[in-house]
Short mmCIF file of C-alpha atoms and ligand atoms in Angstrom, two decimals:
data_model
loop_
_atom_site.label_atom_id
_atom_site.label_comp_id
_atom_site.label_asym_id
_atom_site.label_seq_id
_atom_site.Cartn_x
_atom_site.Cartn_y
_atom_site.Cartn_z
CA MET A 23 30.18 3.97 -1.47
CA SER A 24 26.55 3.35 -2.38
CA LYS A 25 23.98 3.02 0.39
CA SER A 26 22.27 -0.26 1.11
CA ALA A 27 18.54 -0.63 1.80
CA LEU A 28 16.47 -3.54 3.05
CA ILE A 29 12.82 -3.46 1.96
CA THR A 30 10.27 -5.83 3.46
CA GLY A 31 7.11 -6.31 1.41
CA VAL A 32 9.22 -5.96 -1.72
CA THR A 33 6.71 -7.96 -3.79
CA GLY A 34 3.89 -5.54 -2.95
CA GLN A 35 2.79 -2.34 -4.68
CA ASP A 36 4.92 0.07 -2.63
CA GLY A 37 7.84 -2.37 -2.48
CA ALA A 38 8.12 -2.35 -6.27
CA TYR A 39 7.86 1.45 -6.56
CA LEU A 40 10.36 1.99 -3.75
CA CYS A 41 12.84 -0.50 -5.30
CA LYS A 42 12.63 1.39 -8.57
CA LEU A 43 13.22 4.71 -6.79
CA LEU A 44 16.19 3.50 -4.73
CA LEU A 45 17.84 1.71 -7.67
CA GLY A 46 17.59 5.00 -9.57
CA LYS A 47 19.44 6.66 -6.69
CA GLY A 48 22.25 4.09 -6.83
CA TYR A 49 21.29 2.05 -3.74
CA LYS A 50 22.15 -1.59 -3.33
CA VAL A 51 18.67 -3.00 -2.68
CA PHE A 52 17.81 -6.13 -0.70
CA GLY A 53 14.20 -7.26 -0.68
CA LEU A 54 12.70 -9.56 1.91
CA ALA A 55 10.19 -12.00 0.44
CA ARG A 56 8.40 -14.89 2.09
CA ARG A 57 8.21 -18.34 0.61
CA LEU A 58 5.06 -18.93 -1.45
CA SER A 59 4.10 -22.00 -3.50
CA THR A 60 4.15 -19.74 -6.57
CA PRO A 61 6.64 -16.85 -6.52
CA ASN A 62 4.95 -13.48 -6.56
CA LEU A 63 7.36 -11.35 -8.56
CA TRP A 64 5.00 -9.86 -11.14
CA ARG A 65 5.31 -6.30 -9.89
CA LEU A 66 9.12 -6.42 -9.94
CA LYS A 67 8.89 -7.91 -13.45
CA TYR A 68 6.54 -5.09 -14.44
CA PHE A 69 9.43 -2.66 -13.79
CA ASP A 70 12.01 -5.16 -15.10
CA ILE A 71 14.02 -4.99 -11.87
CA VAL A 72 13.96 -8.57 -10.53
CA ASP A 73 17.61 -9.10 -11.46
CA LYS A 74 18.71 -5.73 -10.12
CA ILE A 75 17.92 -6.48 -6.49
CA GLU A 76 18.89 -9.26 -4.11
CA ILE A 77 15.94 -11.15 -2.73
CA LEU A 78 16.34 -12.56 0.77
CA ASP A 79 14.15 -15.27 2.16
CA GLY A 80 12.24 -14.11 5.25
CA ASP A 81 8.91 -13.70 6.95
CA LEU A 82 7.73 -11.22 9.59
CA LEU A 83 6.41 -14.25 11.48
CA ASP A 84 9.91 -15.74 11.77
CA GLN A 85 12.42 -13.95 14.02
CA GLU A 86 15.45 -15.96 12.89
CA SER A 87 14.90 -15.20 9.20
CA LEU A 88 14.73 -11.46 9.97
CA ALA A 89 17.99 -11.57 11.90
CA THR A 90 19.67 -13.43 9.04
CA ALA A 91 18.36 -10.93 6.47
CA VAL A 92 19.51 -7.90 8.47
CA LYS A 93 22.97 -9.44 9.01
CA LYS A 94 23.28 -10.17 5.30
CA ALA A 95 22.03 -6.80 4.02
CA LYS A 96 23.92 -4.65 6.55
CA PRO A 97 21.42 -1.92 5.65
CA ASP A 98 21.82 1.82 6.03
CA GLU A 99 18.05 2.08 5.68
CA VAL A 100 15.25 -0.39 6.43
CA TYR A 101 11.76 0.13 4.97
CA ASN A 102 9.13 -2.05 6.64
CA LEU A 103 6.36 -2.28 4.05
CA ALA A 104 5.34 -5.90 4.68
CA ALA A 105 1.83 -6.39 5.99
CA GLN A 106 -1.47 -8.17 5.64
CA SER A 107 -2.70 -4.93 4.10
CA PHE A 108 -6.29 -5.68 3.08
CA VAL A 109 -8.57 -4.17 5.72
CA ALA A 110 -11.56 -6.45 4.93
CA THR A 111 -9.48 -9.59 5.52
CA SER A 112 -8.46 -8.35 8.94
CA TRP A 113 -11.96 -9.19 10.24
CA THR A 114 -11.78 -12.76 8.92
CA GLN A 115 -8.13 -13.24 9.99
CA PRO A 116 -7.64 -10.93 12.99
CA ILE A 117 -4.98 -13.06 14.67
CA LEU A 118 -2.82 -13.47 11.59
CA THR A 119 -3.17 -9.76 10.87
CA SER A 120 -2.10 -8.91 14.42
CA GLU A 121 0.84 -11.31 14.22
CA ILE A 122 2.16 -9.87 10.96
CA ASP A 123 1.19 -6.20 11.22
CA GLY A 124 1.71 -5.86 14.98
CA LEU A 125 4.19 -8.33 16.45
CA GLY A 126 5.98 -8.77 13.10
CA VAL A 127 7.16 -5.18 13.34
CA VAL A 128 8.59 -5.78 16.83
CA ARG A 129 10.45 -8.84 15.50
CA LEU A 130 11.97 -6.68 12.77
CA LEU A 131 12.79 -3.85 15.19
CA ASN A 132 14.59 -6.39 17.42
CA ALA A 133 16.62 -7.68 14.48
CA VAL A 134 17.58 -4.15 13.42
CA ARG A 135 18.42 -3.13 16.97
CA SER A 136 20.69 -6.16 17.39
CA PHE A 137 22.41 -6.29 14.00
CA ALA A 138 22.14 -2.84 12.36
CA PRO A 139 21.52 -0.43 15.27
CA HIS A 140 22.53 2.62 13.23
CA ALA A 141 20.19 1.86 10.33
CA LYS A 142 17.40 4.33 9.70
CA PHE A 143 14.01 2.62 9.97
CA TYR A 144 10.75 3.43 8.17
CA GLN A 145 7.44 1.98 9.40
CA ALA A 146 4.43 1.94 7.06
CA SER A 147 1.75 3.43 9.31
CA THR A 148 -1.65 4.27 7.94
CA SER A 149 -4.52 6.74 7.92
CA GLU A 150 -6.72 3.80 8.98
CA MET A 151 -5.40 4.46 12.51
CA TYR A 152 -7.64 7.57 12.68
CA GLY A 153 -10.87 5.66 12.21
CA ASN A 154 -13.66 8.24 12.10
CA SER A 155 -11.70 10.71 14.19
CA HIS A 156 -10.97 14.08 12.57
CA THR A 157 -10.21 17.77 13.12
CA ASN A 158 -12.66 19.86 11.09
CA GLY A 159 -13.24 16.90 8.78
CA LYS A 160 -9.52 16.27 8.19
CA GLN A 161 -6.56 14.46 9.77
CA ASP A 162 -3.03 15.59 10.56
CA GLU A 163 -0.23 14.40 12.89
CA GLN A 164 -2.11 15.78 15.93
CA THR A 165 -5.51 14.20 15.26
CA ALA A 166 -6.60 11.61 17.84
CA LEU A 167 -6.29 7.98 16.79
CA HIS A 168 -9.30 5.67 17.06
CA PRO A 169 -8.78 2.56 14.89
CA ARG A 170 -11.89 0.67 13.72
CA SER A 171 -10.55 -2.57 12.22
CA PRO A 172 -8.22 -5.33 13.42
CA TYR A 173 -5.82 -4.13 10.69
CA ALA A 174 -5.81 -0.57 12.01
CA ILE A 175 -5.41 -1.73 15.61
CA ALA A 176 -2.40 -3.91 14.72
CA LYS A 177 -0.91 -0.98 12.78
CA LEU A 178 -1.47 1.35 15.73
CA TYR A 179 0.41 -1.04 18.02
CA ALA A 180 3.29 -1.21 15.51
CA HIS A 181 3.25 2.59 15.19
CA TRP A 182 3.72 3.05 18.93
CA MET A 183 6.30 0.26 19.20
CA THR A 184 8.34 1.95 16.47
CA ILE A 185 8.19 5.23 18.39
CA ASN A 186 8.92 3.43 21.65
CA TYR A 187 12.08 1.83 20.23
CA ARG A 188 13.19 5.30 19.11
CA GLU A 189 12.60 6.74 22.58
CA SER A 190 14.03 3.74 24.45
CA TYR A 191 17.05 2.81 22.33
CA ASP A 192 17.82 5.99 20.40
CA MET A 193 17.04 4.32 17.07
CA PHE A 194 16.36 6.47 13.98
CA ASN A 195 12.75 5.32 13.52
CA CYS A 196 10.15 7.19 11.43
CA CYS A 197 6.49 6.40 10.85
CA GLY A 198 4.85 7.62 7.67
CA ILE A 199 1.09 7.99 8.15
CA LEU A 200 0.17 7.39 4.55
CA PHE A 201 -3.31 7.87 3.13
CA ASN A 202 -4.57 5.57 0.33
CA HIS A 203 -2.25 5.42 -2.64
CA GLU A 204 -2.91 3.51 -5.80
CA SER A 205 -1.35 2.61 -9.14
CA PRO A 206 -1.69 0.21 -12.07
CA ILE A 207 0.02 -2.45 -9.89
CA ARG A 208 -2.33 -2.07 -6.92
CA GLY A 209 -3.73 -5.37 -5.61
CA ILE A 210 -6.88 -6.30 -7.53
CA GLU A 211 -9.05 -6.53 -4.38
CA PHE A 212 -8.66 -2.82 -3.46
CA VAL A 213 -11.57 -0.73 -4.64
CA THR A 214 -9.70 1.49 -7.12
CA ARG A 215 -8.11 -1.35 -9.05
CA LYS A 216 -11.29 -3.43 -8.79
CA ILE A 217 -13.13 -0.55 -10.47
CA THR A 218 -10.53 0.21 -13.17
CA ASP A 219 -10.18 -3.47 -14.05
CA ALA A 220 -13.98 -3.82 -14.36
CA VAL A 221 -14.32 -0.62 -16.36
CA ALA A 222 -11.79 -1.86 -18.92
CA ARG A 223 -13.50 -5.26 -19.10
CA ILE A 224 -16.93 -3.68 -19.52
CA LYS A 225 -15.57 -1.40 -22.24
CA LEU A 226 -14.05 -4.42 -24.05
CA GLY A 227 -17.23 -6.48 -23.65
CA LEU A 228 -15.60 -8.97 -21.27
CA GLN A 229 -17.77 -8.21 -18.20
CA ASP A 230 -21.35 -6.99 -17.63
CA LYS A 231 -21.53 -5.83 -14.06
CA LEU A 232 -19.41 -4.46 -11.22
CA LEU A 233 -20.49 -5.27 -7.66
CA LEU A 234 -19.32 -2.94 -4.90
CA GLY A 235 -20.05 -2.13 -1.26
CA ASN A 236 -20.30 1.36 0.23
CA LEU A 237 -20.24 3.91 -2.61
CA ASP A 238 -20.35 6.82 -0.16
CA ALA A 239 -17.02 6.10 1.58
CA ARG A 240 -14.63 8.98 0.94
CA ARG A 241 -10.86 8.57 0.66
CA ASP A 242 -7.82 10.74 -0.03
CA TRP A 243 -6.39 8.85 -3.02
CA GLY A 244 -2.89 9.57 -4.32
CA PHE A 245 -0.34 7.90 -6.59
CA ALA A 246 2.00 5.27 -5.07
CA GLY A 247 4.97 6.52 -7.12
CA ASP A 248 4.72 9.90 -5.38
CA TYR A 249 4.29 8.39 -1.91
CA VAL A 250 7.46 6.25 -1.91
CA GLU A 251 9.44 9.45 -2.46
CA ALA A 252 8.06 10.76 0.83
CA MET A 253 9.21 7.55 2.59
CA TRP A 254 12.74 8.06 1.31
CA LEU A 255 12.75 11.77 2.20
CA MET A 256 11.75 10.99 5.82
CA LEU A 257 14.91 8.92 6.23
CA GLN A 258 17.13 11.67 4.78
CA GLN A 259 16.25 14.13 7.58
CA ASP A 260 18.44 14.88 10.61
CA LYS A 261 15.69 13.91 13.06
CA PRO A 262 13.30 10.93 12.92
CA GLU A 263 9.64 12.00 13.07
CA GLU A 264 6.11 11.13 11.99
CA TYR A 265 4.62 12.62 8.81
CA VAL A 266 1.18 12.57 7.20
CA VAL A 267 1.43 11.86 3.47
CA ALA A 268 -1.73 12.69 1.52
CA THR A 269 -3.07 14.81 -1.34
CA GLY A 270 -5.34 16.94 0.85
CA GLU A 271 -8.43 16.10 -1.25
CA ASN A 272 -11.13 13.51 -0.82
CA HIS A 273 -13.39 11.72 -3.28
CA SER A 274 -16.10 9.12 -2.80
CA VAL A 275 -16.08 5.61 -4.27
CA ARG A 276 -18.96 6.92 -6.38
CA ASP A 277 -16.73 9.76 -7.69
CA PHE A 278 -14.05 7.19 -8.52
CA CYS A 279 -16.56 5.10 -10.50
CA SER A 280 -17.79 8.14 -12.38
CA ALA A 281 -14.22 9.22 -13.29
CA ALA A 282 -13.13 5.70 -14.30
CA PHE A 283 -16.18 5.02 -16.50
CA GLY A 284 -15.84 8.57 -17.84
CA ALA A 285 -12.26 7.79 -18.90
CA VAL A 286 -13.61 5.24 -21.41
CA GLY A 287 -16.51 7.45 -22.52
CA ILE A 288 -19.28 5.78 -20.46
CA SER A 289 -21.45 8.40 -18.74
CA ASP A 290 -24.44 6.24 -17.71
CA TRP A 291 -22.13 4.19 -15.47
CA GLU A 292 -24.71 3.53 -12.74
CA LYS A 293 -26.42 0.92 -14.88
CA TYR A 294 -23.26 -1.23 -14.74
CA VAL A 295 -22.76 -0.98 -10.97
CA GLY A 296 -24.63 -2.99 -8.35
CA ILE A 297 -24.38 -3.11 -4.57
CA ASP A 298 -23.51 -6.36 -2.87
CA LYS A 299 -23.68 -6.39 0.91
CA ARG A 300 -20.79 -8.87 1.10
CA TYR A 301 -18.54 -5.87 0.43
CA ILE A 302 -19.93 -3.77 3.28
CA ARG A 303 -17.54 -3.77 6.23
CA PRO A 304 -18.50 -4.49 9.86
CA ALA A 305 -17.18 -1.01 10.78
CA GLU A 306 -16.60 1.58 8.06
CA LEU A 307 -14.59 4.79 7.91
CA ASN A 308 -16.70 7.52 6.35
CA ILE A 309 -14.06 10.01 5.33
CA LEU A 310 -10.28 10.28 5.30
CA GLN A 311 -8.64 13.46 4.11
CA GLY A 312 -5.07 14.21 5.16
CA ILE A 313 -3.36 17.52 5.76
CA PRO A 314 0.16 17.01 4.38
CA ASN A 315 1.48 20.43 5.45
CA LYS A 316 4.28 19.05 7.61
CA ALA A 317 5.57 16.83 4.76
CA THR A 318 5.40 19.78 2.37
CA GLU A 319 7.16 22.22 4.70
CA ARG A 320 9.83 19.92 6.16
CA LEU A 321 10.42 17.39 3.38
CA GLY A 322 9.61 19.61 0.41
CA TRP A 323 7.22 16.84 -0.67
CA LYS A 324 4.16 17.41 -2.83
CA PRO A 325 2.02 14.94 -4.76
CA LYS A 326 2.57 15.28 -8.51
CA VAL A 327 -0.26 13.13 -9.91
CA THR A 328 -3.81 14.47 -9.57
CA PHE A 329 -6.91 12.36 -8.88
CA LYS A 330 -8.02 12.64 -12.50
CA GLU A 331 -4.57 11.68 -13.82
CA LEU A 332 -4.42 8.72 -11.43
CA VAL A 333 -7.76 7.34 -12.60
CA GLN A 334 -6.80 7.88 -16.24
CA MET A 335 -3.41 6.17 -15.72
CA MET A 336 -5.02 3.15 -14.07
CA VAL A 337 -7.76 2.74 -16.68
CA GLU A 338 -5.28 3.06 -19.55
CA ALA A 339 -3.02 0.45 -17.97
CA GLU A 340 -5.96 -1.97 -17.64
CA LEU A 341 -6.90 -1.53 -21.29
CA LYS A 342 -3.31 -2.09 -22.35
CA ARG A 343 -2.94 -5.10 -20.09
CA LEU A 344 -6.14 -6.74 -21.29
CA SER A 345 -5.24 -6.13 -24.94
CA SER A 346 -1.75 -7.57 -24.51
CA ASN A 347 -3.29 -10.53 -22.69
CA ARG A 348 -5.18 -11.29 -25.87
CA SER A 349 -1.95 -11.35 -27.87
CA HIS A 350 0.04 -13.09 -25.08
CA GLN A 351 3.07 -11.10 -26.05
CA SER A 352 4.18 -8.77 -23.35
CA LEU A 353 5.73 -9.01 -19.94
CA ALA A 354 2.43 -7.81 -18.61
CA SER A 355 0.95 -11.23 -19.32
CA ASN A 356 2.41 -12.27 -16.01
CA LEU A 357 0.44 -9.54 -14.33
CA ILE A 358 -2.71 -10.64 -16.10
CA HIS A 359 -2.22 -14.22 -15.09
CA ASP A 360 -1.81 -13.25 -11.47
CA SER A 361 -4.69 -10.86 -11.48
CA GLU A 362 -7.00 -13.47 -13.01
CA GLN A 363 -5.98 -15.97 -10.40
CA LEU A 364 -6.48 -13.46 -7.61
CA LYS A 365 -9.90 -12.53 -8.88
CA LYS A 366 -10.95 -16.15 -8.80
CA GLU A 367 -9.72 -16.48 -5.24
CA ILE A 368 -11.47 -13.30 -4.21
CA LYS A 369 -14.73 -14.64 -5.63
CA VAL A 370 -14.34 -17.80 -3.60
CA LYS A 371 -13.52 -15.91 -0.44
CA ASN A 372 -16.32 -13.34 -0.91
CA ILE A 373 -14.05 -10.36 -0.33
P1 NDP B 63 0.65 -4.86 -0.55
O1 NDP B 63 -0.45 -5.66 0.02
O2 NDP B 63 0.70 -4.59 -2.01
O3 NDP B 63 2.05 -5.56 -0.15
C1 NDP B 63 2.25 -6.15 1.09
C2 NDP B 63 3.57 -6.87 1.10
O4 NDP B 63 3.76 -7.50 2.37
C3 NDP B 63 3.70 -8.00 0.06
O5 NDP B 63 5.01 -7.97 -0.47
C4 NDP B 63 3.51 -9.25 0.89
O6 NDP B 63 4.15 -10.38 0.38
C5 NDP B 63 4.22 -8.81 2.16
N1 NDP B 63 3.91 -9.66 3.31
C6 NDP B 63 2.68 -9.99 3.79
N2 NDP B 63 2.80 -10.79 4.86
C7 NDP B 63 4.12 -10.97 5.07
C8 NDP B 63 4.88 -11.70 6.02
N3 NDP B 63 4.30 -12.42 6.98
N4 NDP B 63 6.23 -11.65 5.95
C9 NDP B 63 6.84 -10.94 4.98
N5 NDP B 63 6.19 -10.24 4.03
C10 NDP B 63 4.84 -10.26 4.08
O7 NDP B 63 0.70 -3.48 0.26
P2 NDP B 63 1.12 -2.01 -0.23
O8 NDP B 63 2.35 -2.10 -1.01
O9 NDP B 63 -0.07 -1.32 -0.76
O10 NDP B 63 1.41 -1.30 1.17
C11 NDP B 63 2.73 -1.32 1.75
C12 NDP B 63 2.61 -1.06 3.24
O11 NDP B 63 2.03 0.22 3.46
C13 NDP B 63 1.74 -2.05 4.00
O12 NDP B 63 2.32 -2.21 5.27
C14 NDP B 63 0.40 -1.33 4.12
O13 NDP B 63 -0.31 -1.80 5.25
C15 NDP B 63 0.86 0.10 4.28
N6 NDP B 63 -0.05 1.13 3.79
C16 NDP B 63 -0.50 1.07 2.51
C17 NDP B 63 -1.27 2.10 2.01
C18 NDP B 63 -1.80 2.07 0.61
O14 NDP B 63 -2.74 2.83 0.33
N7 NDP B 63 -1.23 1.27 -0.28
C19 NDP B 63 -1.63 3.27 2.86
C20 NDP B 63 -1.07 3.21 4.19
C21 NDP B 63 -0.30 2.19 4.62
P3 NDP B 63 3.41 -11.45 -0.62
O15 NDP B 63 3.67 -10.91 -1.98
O16 NDP B 63 4.14 -12.70 -0.30
O17 NDP B 63 1.97 -11.46 -0.24
P1 GDR B 64 -8.85 0.74 2.39
O1 GDR B 64 -8.87 0.40 0.83
O2 GDR B 64 -9.72 -0.16 3.18
O3 GDR B 64 -9.09 2.22 2.52
O4 GDR B 64 -7.35 0.37 2.79
P2 GDR B 64 -9.97 -0.30 -0.07
O5 GDR B 64 -9.65 0.10 -1.46
O6 GDR B 64 -10.08 -1.77 0.21
O7 GDR B 64 -11.34 0.38 0.41
C1 GDR B 64 -11.57 1.77 0.25
C2 GDR B 64 -13.03 2.08 0.53
O8 GDR B 64 -13.83 1.56 -0.53
C3 GDR B 64 -14.99 0.94 0.04
N1 GDR B 64 -15.52 -0.07 -0.88
C4 GDR B 64 -14.90 -1.18 -1.28
N2 GDR B 64 -13.66 -1.65 -1.00
C5 GDR B 64 -13.28 -2.81 -1.60
N3 GDR B 64 -12.04 -3.27 -1.38
N4 GDR B 64 -14.11 -3.52 -2.43
C6 GDR B 64 -15.38 -3.08 -2.72
O9 GDR B 64 -16.11 -3.73 -3.47
C7 GDR B 64 -15.78 -1.85 -2.13
N5 GDR B 64 -16.91 -1.10 -2.21
C8 GDR B 64 -16.75 -0.02 -1.46
C9 GDR B 64 -14.46 0.34 1.34
O10 GDR B 64 -15.54 0.02 2.21
C10 GDR B 64 -13.58 1.48 1.83
O11 GDR B 64 -14.34 2.43 2.49
C11 GDR B 64 -6.24 0.75 1.98
C12 GDR B 64 -5.15 -0.32 2.18
O12 GDR B 64 -4.10 -0.08 1.28
C13 GDR B 64 -4.61 -0.28 3.59
O13 GDR B 64 -3.51 -1.17 3.70
C14 GDR B 64 -4.17 1.15 3.91
O14 GDR B 64 -3.67 1.23 5.22
C15 GDR B 64 -5.33 2.13 3.71
O15 GDR B 64 -5.77 2.02 2.36
C16 GDR B 64 -4.91 3.57 3.96
#
């Protein structure tokens, strides 16, 4: 019999990639999605998988809806990817972020414990939990945690609650400490997609300038398609544990700009980029670079897409998307519509 999985955050970047992966493995996939005034299914449409999964109504803020979803899905595996995931917004909405990213996880753990106690559980933990803490400039599973944003603090609470439920109730709970991972369907407000979108627009003559914050921040950027494989592998092990998932390299925002503009043949990119202090965070993380040795040794996991290939993939997707927007012909027009709308909102909110 095929396995069944419940994915929260199914409408997000990782949710869409994970759905695609699990459908390919023959899983019956249930996706939890919250009610919005306009359905947000563009990423699932991008992979043409909306009709291949069952979407269940639910919200991490609503205990009853989580219980109902777990009872309905009877999952063998639960992947908790839902979150208010934009770090900058966590300073303007710290309480909502804590409710969703912190207490929301406990609500879900309670529902799983009550109605699917044998399900394996994955929690989307994050490298943000390290803050500026490091061991010789890098982070692994042993590095001290010192979160520096309301987002990271809520995630740290959820991380320890997931471990606590494992230790207290013998649940099969794993936390993946994932470093930044990106793709052509990354949210438009994250710096990588903001850059690749702007680069394509500048190349096509649709935009003049790109305004950014801290160009010196360094991140360990990988490809989302690779990272969801690590999530799945964690739940296939005999023992539930924590794993760092990263490429083991770091690059600055400046490096990302240079590579993205370079991908469309623009070398004098600095003349298109300005600094706007609205994008500087109240507390910044200078450098994140993971050591994924445990994931490599125990899970046999390795990233396949390099930094250069990731940037190239994202820039090419933007060019294709913007061109098909002009002809209004492809499925991707949905994506364009949403991204345009989001960009307008972002402008209004100054994020
Ligand atoms: P996205 O922001 O793309 O997706 C977040 C998802 O959570 C969306 O489906 C969103 O739904 C959903 N969501 C938000 N609030 C609620 C709520 N109250 N109830 C139910 N669902 C909700 O994030 P990613 O896919 O990039 O990340 C997936 C997870 O991994 C997140 O938990 C993130 O914090 C974590 N993470 C991400 C990393 C990355 O680099 N991408 C690195 C480390 C951790 P809607 O569409 O309705 O907004
Ligand atoms: P991050 O991703 O905060 O690392 O969280 P983001 O892409 O937002 O920022 C990365 C770095 O770029 C700097 N930066 C800018 N960021 C944005 N968004 N916009 C700008 O204009 C800009 N200019 C410079 C930021 O200051 C930061 O240093 C992501 C999310 O997916 C989290 O959910 C996840 O947990 C972590 O990655 C790991």
